[in-house]
Amino acid sequence: MFNRPSRLCAVLLAGLSIAAGACAAGSDSRADAVRIVADMRRIVTPQGIEETRAVRIGGIDQWISVRGTDRRNPVLLMLHGGPGYVSMPTSWYFQRGWEEYFTVVQWDQRGAGKTYAANDPAKVAPTMTRARMLADAEEMVAWLRKEFGKDRIFVLGHSWGSSLGIQLAQRHPDWLHAYIGVGQITDAMESERRGWRFAMDGAKREHNEEAIRELASIAPYAAPGKPLALKDLYLQRKWLGRYGGAVYGRTGFDAESAAVKLAPEYSDAELRTLWDGTEFSSSRLLTDVLAQDFSVYTTFDCPIVIFNGRHDYNVSSSATAEWFAKVKAPSKQLVWFENSAHEIFNEEPGKTLVSLVRYARPFAEKAGDVAPQ
């Protein structure tokens, strides 16, 4: 029984210790903490939906979670970043409020998260192409529209996922209430160059000779017409993250990486392979997507909403804003998050919720695709 506050705190602290990597707690401490998280966010409403399941997409089983307090609300599919950096594991933290206004679908894409764990990597590896990933996204949207009886849904693409989302918006505007881009990729190589400059400026301000030396060793970084080596990208990201260009006011993703250990959707075995999936996906897709220029897509036939972190240098928010000024769409909205870098929904979860309700949901309301009030 966990009805005493001291016992409850002890269980939570034990779970958090495991999340941070400490192994001294009891073997069941993660399970206890996860049960608390799962019970706190349990969907209890009559029209609610709360399920984690595999869907056959692109010839393999791909895992999704579907959560919402009323399945008559509009469907919102989140395309995670990375490639391979799944958002389902931290959705327990940032997503619960969304579920009162949307039926939210988290999807572990091909080669990532639970989907990576459920399939033979050797068989999946030859299929890890950007074309196949986009085809998977099209299949997933089509499946959701049929499964929930919806003419249109929302697609939210984050970082790598925004490269898929922007193309979905181009190809299938009639499938979408609106496209929502978060950390939207535009001219990827220009974004990389701006990120390198940010990191170098930070290193010089701090008189960090190690950082200056390492960053200088990869200059000219992301030079036009030159392929970007993965090792150079990782080095740039090392120092970009150190100076808060990935998560504002922090020196990287450590807090988020630890928080995945409290994800109720994942077994211990799936957590053990989580970062393997990230590496598997990134090594096959990342340099290819960063060679693309998505800023050529400027005309859309569906509404476009962009959430932009003021301090985002992981994907340059200034480059995104410059692209957005050229966008033509039936409706467009750029929302700045002044206290965020690249992980907006984790950095400013309250403003993310308010912005989704204010700038996105009205398109579904106008179409009559919301639960009765």
GROMACS .gro file of C-alpha atoms in nm:
model
  373
    1MET     CA    1   0.000   0.000   0.000
    2PHE     CA    2   0.125   0.348  -0.094
    3ASN     CA    3  -0.122   0.566   0.095
    4ARG     CA    4   0.134   0.732   0.323
    5PRO     CA    5   0.312   1.039   0.176
    6SER     CA    6   0.653   0.925   0.304
    7ARG     CA    7   0.617   0.590   0.129
    8LEU     CA    8   0.494   0.757  -0.190
    9CYS     CA    9   0.791   0.993  -0.194
   10ALA     CA   10   1.028   0.705  -0.131
   11VAL     CA   11   0.888   0.512  -0.428
   12LEU     CA   12   0.908   0.813  -0.658
   13LEU     CA   13   1.259   0.894  -0.550
   14ALA     CA   14   1.363   0.536  -0.602
   15GLY     CA   15   1.220   0.546  -0.956
   16LEU     CA   16   1.392   0.874  -1.028
   17SER     CA   17   1.721   0.730  -0.905
   18ILE     CA   18   1.686   0.448  -1.153
   19ALA     CA   19   1.599   0.702  -1.424
   20ALA     CA   20   1.918   0.890  -1.349
   21GLY     CA   21   2.121   0.572  -1.381
   22ALA     CA   22   2.169   0.474  -1.016
   23CYS     CA   23   2.137   0.105  -0.952
   24ALA     CA   24   2.131   0.097  -0.573
   25ALA     CA   25   1.751   0.098  -0.546
   26GLY     CA   26   1.552  -0.223  -0.526
   27SER     CA   27   1.490  -0.419  -0.845
   28ASP     CA   28   1.120  -0.334  -0.844
   29SER     CA   29   1.159   0.042  -0.784
   30ARG     CA   30   1.119   0.137  -1.149
   31ALA     CA   31   0.806  -0.077  -1.172
   32ASP     CA   32   0.657   0.094  -0.865
   33ALA     CA   33   0.728   0.443  -1.001
   34VAL     CA   34   0.594   0.355  -1.346
   35ARG     CA   35   0.270   0.222  -1.194
   36ILE     CA   36   0.223   0.555  -1.018
   37VAL     CA   37   0.282   0.752  -1.338
   38ALA     CA   38   0.047   0.525  -1.533
   39ASP     CA   39  -0.229   0.548  -1.275
   40MET     CA   40  -0.204   0.927  -1.247
   41ARG     CA   41  -0.257   0.973  -1.621
   42ARG     CA   42  -0.510   0.692  -1.664
   43ILE     CA   43  -0.798   0.777  -1.901
   44VAL     CA   44  -1.127   0.714  -1.717
   45THR     CA   45  -1.385   0.901  -1.928
   46PRO     CA   46  -1.662   0.700  -2.101
   47GLN     CA   47  -1.555   0.803  -2.452
   48GLY     CA   48  -1.186   0.786  -2.371
   49ILE     CA   49  -0.922   0.578  -2.543
   50GLU     CA   50  -0.594   0.452  -2.398
   51GLU     CA   51  -0.412   0.181  -2.585
   52THR     CA   52  -0.067   0.078  -2.702
   53ARG     CA   53  -0.065  -0.152  -3.000
   54ALA     CA   54   0.113  -0.264  -3.315
   55VAL     CA   55  -0.013  -0.162  -3.659
   56ARG     CA   56   0.100  -0.326  -3.981
   57ILE     CA   57   0.265  -0.043  -4.174
   58GLY     CA   58   0.511  -0.082  -4.461
   59GLY     CA   59   0.518  -0.459  -4.420
   60ILE     CA   60   0.627  -0.462  -4.053
   61ASP     CA   61   0.466  -0.419  -3.712
   62GLN     CA   62   0.500  -0.057  -3.600
   63TRP     CA   63   0.400   0.050  -3.249
   64ILE     CA   64   0.173   0.337  -3.151
   65SER     CA   65   0.010   0.469  -2.838
   66VAL     CA   66  -0.334   0.630  -2.869
   67ARG     CA   67  -0.463   0.845  -2.585
   68GLY     CA   68  -0.750   1.086  -2.542
   69THR     CA   69  -1.041   1.161  -2.312
   70ASP     CA   70  -1.292   1.153  -2.599
   71ARG     CA   71  -1.227   0.967  -2.922
   72ARG     CA   72  -1.465   1.204  -3.100
   73ASN     CA   73  -1.200   1.477  -3.071
   74PRO     CA   74  -0.962   1.541  -3.364
   75VAL     CA   75  -0.674   1.301  -3.411
   76LEU     CA   76  -0.322   1.443  -3.375
   77LEU     CA   77  -0.033   1.227  -3.500
   78MET     CA   78   0.311   1.322  -3.369
   79LEU     CA   79   0.608   1.244  -3.594
   80HIS     CA   80   0.909   1.219  -3.364
   81GLY     CA   81   1.255   1.355  -3.425
   82GLY     CA   82   1.594   1.196  -3.445
   83PRO     CA   83   1.590   1.004  -3.672
   84GLY     CA   84   1.511   0.744  -3.407
   85TYR     CA   85   1.463   0.984  -3.113
   86VAL     CA   86   1.117   0.868  -3.006
   87SER     CA   87   0.882   1.102  -2.818
   88MET     CA   88   0.651   0.836  -2.673
   89PRO     CA   89   0.882   0.773  -2.374
   90THR     CA   90   0.851   1.130  -2.242
   91SER     CA   91   0.491   1.186  -2.347
   92TRP     CA   92   0.385   1.098  -1.990
   93TYR     CA   93   0.534   1.435  -1.894
   94PHE     CA   94   0.426   1.675  -2.170
   95GLN     CA   95   0.117   1.523  -2.332
   96ARG     CA   96  -0.151   1.470  -2.069
   97GLY     CA   97  -0.315   1.810  -2.125
   98TRP     CA   98  -0.328   1.758  -2.500
   99GLU     CA   99  -0.543   1.451  -2.447
  100GLU     CA  100  -0.839   1.660  -2.332
  101TYR     CA  101  -0.855   1.833  -2.672
  102PHE     CA  102  -0.712   1.576  -2.916
  103THR     CA  103  -0.681   1.203  -2.958
  104VAL     CA  104  -0.302   1.191  -2.955
  105VAL     CA  105  -0.108   0.925  -3.143
  106GLN     CA  106   0.258   0.866  -3.064
  107TRP     CA  107   0.431   0.647  -3.321
  108ASP     CA  108   0.767   0.475  -3.288
  109GLN     CA  109   0.877   0.486  -3.650
  110ARG     CA  110   1.057   0.214  -3.844
  111GLY     CA  111   1.390   0.145  -3.674
  112ALA     CA  112   1.303   0.328  -3.352
  113GLY     CA  113   1.178   0.257  -3.000
  114LYS     CA  114   0.930  -0.026  -2.959
  115THR     CA  115   0.921  -0.079  -3.336
  116TYR     CA  116   1.297  -0.136  -3.342
  117ALA     CA  117   1.262  -0.390  -3.059
  118ALA     CA  118   0.978  -0.574  -3.233
  119ASN     CA  119   1.157  -0.637  -3.562
  120ASP     CA  120   1.482  -0.795  -3.682
  121PRO     CA  121   1.720  -0.504  -3.744
  122ALA     CA  122   1.903  -0.699  -4.015
  123LYS     CA  123   1.582  -0.730  -4.217
  124VAL     CA  124   1.475  -0.371  -4.156
  125ALA     CA  125   1.814  -0.213  -4.234
  126PRO     CA  126   1.783  -0.225  -4.617
  127THR     CA  127   1.447  -0.045  -4.593
  128MET     CA  128   1.580   0.250  -4.392
  129THR     CA  129   1.544   0.515  -4.661
  130ARG     CA  130   1.379   0.853  -4.652
  131ALA     CA  131   1.140   0.744  -4.929
  132ARG     CA  132   1.028   0.442  -4.725
  133MET     CA  133   0.987   0.653  -4.410
  134LEU     CA  134   0.766   0.899  -4.598
  135ALA     CA  135   0.562   0.611  -4.741
  136ASP     CA  136   0.521   0.476  -4.385
  137ALA     CA  137   0.395   0.816  -4.271
  138GLU     CA  138   0.143   0.824  -4.555
  139GLU     CA  139   0.022   0.474  -4.463
  140MET     CA  140  -0.007   0.570  -4.097
  141VAL     CA  141  -0.215   0.880  -4.170
  142ALA     CA  142  -0.439   0.679  -4.404
  143TRP     CA  143  -0.482   0.410  -4.137
  144LEU     CA  144  -0.574   0.665  -3.869
  145ARG     CA  145  -0.828   0.837  -4.091
  146LYS     CA  146  -0.996   0.504  -4.158
  147GLU     CA  147  -0.967   0.372  -3.801
  148PHE     CA  148  -1.124   0.683  -3.647
  149GLY     CA  149  -1.360   0.772  -3.931
  150LYS     CA  150  -1.192   1.109  -3.991
  151ASP     CA  151  -1.167   1.298  -4.318
  152ARG     CA  152  -0.877   1.499  -4.180
  153ILE     CA  153  -0.633   1.480  -3.891
  154PHE     CA  154  -0.355   1.697  -3.750
  155VAL     CA  155   0.007   1.604  -3.813
  156LEU     CA  156   0.274   1.747  -3.583
  157GLY     CA  157   0.628   1.696  -3.707
  158HIS     CA  158   0.923   1.756  -3.476
  159SER     CA  159   1.279   1.798  -3.610
  160TRP     CA  160   1.347   1.492  -3.831
  161GLY     CA  161   0.971   1.430  -3.820
  162SER     CA  162   0.916   1.776  -3.967
  163SER     CA  163   1.095   1.666  -4.284
  164LEU     CA  164   0.826   1.400  -4.324
  165GLY     CA  165   0.547   1.632  -4.209
  166ILE     CA  166   0.624   1.911  -4.453
  167GLN     CA  167   0.613   1.664  -4.741
  168LEU     CA  168   0.287   1.515  -4.615
  169ALA     CA  169   0.141   1.866  -4.615
  170GLN     CA  170   0.262   1.912  -4.973
  171ARG     CA  171   0.132   1.578  -5.100
  172HIS     CA  172  -0.191   1.536  -4.906
  173PRO     CA  173  -0.331   1.870  -4.787
  174ASP     CA  174  -0.683   1.725  -4.809
  175TRP     CA  175  -0.587   1.475  -4.535
  176LEU     CA  176  -0.496   1.745  -4.283
  177HIS     CA  177  -0.682   1.998  -4.071
  178ALA     CA  178  -0.340   2.163  -4.044
  179TYR     CA  179   0.027   2.078  -4.039
  180ILE     CA  180   0.214   2.175  -3.720
  181GLY     CA  181   0.592   2.205  -3.748
  182VAL     CA  182   0.807   2.208  -3.433
  183GLY     CA  183   1.181   2.259  -3.482
  184GLN     CA  184   1.095   2.274  -3.851
  185ILE     CA  185   1.376   2.172  -4.087
  186THR     CA  186   1.412   2.403  -4.386
  187ASP     CA  187   1.754   2.455  -4.549
  188ALA     CA  188   1.929   2.187  -4.347
  189MET     CA  189   2.290   2.268  -4.436
  190GLU     CA  190   2.243   2.638  -4.366
  191SER     CA  191   2.093   2.540  -4.031
  192GLU     CA  192   2.402   2.330  -3.961
  193ARG     CA  193   2.633   2.621  -4.041
  194ARG     CA  194   2.444   2.853  -3.808
  195GLY     CA  195   2.458   2.588  -3.534
  196TRP     CA  196   2.836   2.558  -3.572
  197ARG     CA  197   2.875   2.936  -3.548
  198PHE     CA  198   2.659   2.943  -3.232
  199ALA     CA  199   2.874   2.673  -3.072
  200MET     CA  200   3.199   2.845  -3.171
  201ASP     CA  201   3.076   3.179  -3.037
  202GLY     CA  202   2.987   3.011  -2.708
  203ALA     CA  203   3.328   2.845  -2.688
  204LYS     CA  204   3.505   3.175  -2.747
  205ARG     CA  205   3.297   3.355  -2.485
  206GLU     CA  206   3.392   3.087  -2.232
  207HIS     CA  207   3.754   3.073  -2.350
  208ASN     CA  208   3.705   2.699  -2.387
  209GLU     CA  209   4.018   2.597  -2.573
  210GLU     CA  210   3.909   2.234  -2.612
  211ALA     CA  211   3.581   2.336  -2.775
  212ILE     CA  212   3.750   2.594  -2.998
  213ARG     CA  213   4.008   2.339  -3.111
  214GLU     CA  214   3.752   2.065  -3.183
  215LEU     CA  215   3.511   2.293  -3.367
  216ALA     CA  216   3.794   2.443  -3.571
  217SER     CA  217   3.903   2.091  -3.668
  218ILE     CA  218   3.582   2.040  -3.868
  219ALA     CA  219   3.581   2.381  -4.037
  220PRO     CA  220   3.457   2.470  -4.289
  221TYR     CA  221   3.161   2.283  -4.142
  222ALA     CA  222   2.867   2.192  -4.369
  223ALA     CA  223   3.042   2.354  -4.664
  224PRO     CA  224   2.820   2.388  -4.973
  225GLY     CA  225   2.857   2.095  -5.210
  226LYS     CA  226   3.044   1.881  -4.956
  227PRO     CA  227   2.883   1.577  -4.785
  228LEU     CA  228   2.845   1.613  -4.410
  229ALA     CA  229   3.027   1.342  -4.217
  230LEU     CA  230   2.835   1.194  -3.926
  231LYS     CA  231   3.136   1.222  -3.694
  232ASP     CA  232   3.160   1.595  -3.767
  233LEU     CA  233   2.790   1.640  -3.702
  234TYR     CA  234   2.816   1.464  -3.367
  235LEU     CA  235   3.108   1.686  -3.268
  236GLN     CA  236   2.915   2.000  -3.361
  237ARG     CA  237   2.616   1.874  -3.161
  238LYS     CA  238   2.838   1.803  -2.860
  239TRP     CA  239   2.930   2.169  -2.823
  240LEU     CA  240   2.603   2.311  -2.952
  241GLY     CA  241   2.427   2.121  -2.672
  242ARG     CA  242   2.689   2.231  -2.419
  243TYR     CA  243   2.596   2.595  -2.481
  244GLY     CA  244   2.216   2.548  -2.469
  245GLY     CA  245   2.138   2.534  -2.840
  246ALA     CA  246   1.945   2.208  -2.800
  247VAL     CA  247   1.773   2.260  -2.462
  248TYR     CA  248   1.767   2.619  -2.339
  249GLY     CA  249   1.955   2.678  -2.013
  250ARG     CA  250   2.085   2.320  -2.003
  251THR     CA  251   2.393   2.147  -2.136
  252GLY     CA  252   2.220   1.872  -2.331
  253PHE     CA  253   1.943   1.612  -2.320
  254ASP     CA  254   2.035   1.438  -1.994
  255ALA     CA  255   1.708   1.520  -1.814
  256GLU     CA  256   1.499   1.399  -2.105
  257SER     CA  257   1.712   1.088  -2.151
  258ALA     CA  258   1.663   0.999  -1.785
  259ALA     CA  259   1.287   1.062  -1.798
  260VAL     CA  260   1.234   0.784  -2.052
  261LYS     CA  261   1.290   0.533  -1.770
  262LEU     CA  262   0.950   0.631  -1.626
  263ALA     CA  263   0.761   0.558  -1.951
  264PRO     CA  264   0.477   0.312  -1.881
  265GLU     CA  265   0.462   0.198  -2.246
  266TYR     CA  266   0.807   0.036  -2.236
  267SER     CA  267   0.927  -0.290  -2.089
  268ASP     CA  268   1.272  -0.317  -1.936
  269ALA     CA  269   1.387  -0.504  -2.247
  270GLU     CA  270   1.258  -0.231  -2.477
  271LEU     CA  271   1.433   0.035  -2.273
  272ARG     CA  272   1.759  -0.157  -2.303
  273THR     CA  273   1.744  -0.132  -2.684
  274LEU     CA  274   1.602   0.222  -2.702
  275TRP     CA  275   1.931   0.399  -2.773
  276ASP     CA  276   2.038   0.119  -3.007
  277GLY     CA  277   1.737   0.212  -3.217
  278THR     CA  278   1.836   0.578  -3.214
  279GLU     CA  279   2.184   0.494  -3.339
  280PHE     CA  280   2.046   0.245  -3.594
  281SER     CA  281   1.816   0.509  -3.743
  282SER     CA  282   2.049   0.808  -3.724
  283SER     CA  283   2.340   0.626  -3.885
  284ARG     CA  284   2.122   0.541  -4.186
  285LEU     CA  285   1.911   0.854  -4.229
  286LEU     CA  286   2.059   1.159  -4.062
  287THR     CA  287   2.325   1.272  -4.307
  288ASP     CA  288   2.084   1.217  -4.596
  289VAL     CA  289   1.810   1.435  -4.451
  290LEU     CA  290   2.061   1.706  -4.363
  291ALA     CA  291   2.167   1.720  -4.728
  292GLN     CA  292   1.815   1.830  -4.823
  293ASP     CA  293   1.674   2.178  -4.870
  294PHE     CA  294   1.312   2.175  -4.758
  295SER     CA  295   1.289   2.553  -4.790
  296VAL     CA  296   1.184   2.496  -5.152
  297TYR     CA  297   0.839   2.403  -5.017
  298THR     CA  298   0.668   2.738  -4.977
  299THR     CA  299   0.317   2.690  -5.117
  300PHE     CA  300   0.063   2.477  -4.931
  301ASP     CA  301  -0.307   2.402  -4.964
  302CYS     CA  302  -0.360   2.338  -4.593
  303PRO     CA  303  -0.306   2.558  -4.287
  304ILE     CA  304   0.051   2.576  -4.156
  305VAL     CA  305   0.136   2.633  -3.788
  306ILE     CA  306   0.499   2.660  -3.676
  307PHE     CA  307   0.624   2.647  -3.316
  308ASN     CA  308   0.971   2.802  -3.304
  309GLY     CA  309   1.210   2.798  -3.008
  310ARG     CA  310   1.386   3.132  -2.977
  311HIS     CA  311   1.710   2.959  -2.870
  312ASP     CA  312   1.697   2.665  -3.111
  313TYR     CA  313   2.025   2.608  -3.293
  314ASN     CA  314   1.985   2.233  -3.323
  315VAL     CA  315   1.752   2.324  -3.607
  316SER     CA  316   1.802   2.693  -3.671
  317SER     CA  317   1.492   2.886  -3.567
  318SER     CA  318   1.617   3.192  -3.754
  319ALA     CA  319   1.636   2.991  -4.078
  320THR     CA  320   1.286   2.859  -4.009
  321ALA     CA  321   1.151   3.213  -3.957
  322GLU     CA  322   1.308   3.331  -4.282
  323TRP     CA  323   1.145   3.042  -4.469
  324PHE     CA  324   0.810   3.102  -4.300
  325ALA     CA  325   0.800   3.461  -4.425
  326LYS     CA  326   0.786   3.319  -4.780
  327VAL     CA  327   0.517   3.058  -4.709
  328LYS     CA  328   0.180   3.089  -4.881
  329ALA     CA  329  -0.104   2.888  -4.729
  330PRO     CA  330  -0.479   2.927  -4.661
  331SER     CA  331  -0.376   3.016  -4.306
  332LYS     CA  332  -0.035   3.039  -4.142
  333GLN     CA  333   0.086   3.112  -3.790
  334LEU     CA  334   0.435   3.139  -3.643
  335VAL     CA  335   0.445   3.100  -3.263
  336TRP     CA  336   0.767   3.192  -3.083
  337PHE     CA  337   0.864   3.012  -2.762
  338GLU     CA  338   1.091   3.254  -2.581
  339ASN     CA  339   1.220   3.008  -2.319
  340SER     CA  340   1.285   2.712  -2.546
  341ALA     CA  341   1.546   2.575  -2.778
  342HIS     CA  342   1.474   2.253  -2.971
  343GLU     CA  343   1.260   2.053  -2.724
  344ILE     CA  344   0.969   2.298  -2.706
  345PHE     CA  345   0.705   2.055  -2.577
  346ASN     CA  346   0.932   1.950  -2.289
  347GLU     CA  347   1.074   2.296  -2.223
  348GLU     CA  348   0.744   2.490  -2.229
  349PRO     CA  349   0.468   2.228  -2.199
  350GLY     CA  350   0.207   2.477  -2.080
  351LYS     CA  351   0.254   2.714  -2.370
  352THR     CA  352   0.261   2.417  -2.609
  353LEU     CA  353  -0.082   2.307  -2.488
  354VAL     CA  354  -0.227   2.658  -2.501
  355SER     CA  355  -0.087   2.709  -2.851
  356LEU     CA  356  -0.227   2.381  -2.982
  357VAL     CA  357  -0.570   2.473  -2.850
  358ARG     CA  358  -0.551   2.832  -2.969
  359TYR     CA  359  -0.391   2.795  -3.312
  360ALA     CA  360  -0.463   2.438  -3.428
  361ARG     CA  361  -0.785   2.304  -3.275
  362PRO     CA  362  -1.009   2.578  -3.425
  363PHE     CA  363  -0.958   2.422  -3.771
  364ALA     CA  364  -1.118   2.101  -3.641
  365GLU     CA  365  -1.389   2.296  -3.462
  366LYS     CA  366  -1.479   2.472  -3.786
  367ALA     CA  367  -1.503   2.133  -3.957
  368GLY     CA  368  -1.723   1.992  -3.678
  369ASP     CA  369  -1.457   1.740  -3.582
  370VAL     CA  370  -1.464   1.783  -3.205
  371ALA     CA  371  -1.644   1.614  -2.918
  372PRO     CA  372  -1.972   1.776  -2.810
  373GLN     CA  373  -1.926   2.024  -2.526
   0.00000   0.00000   0.00000
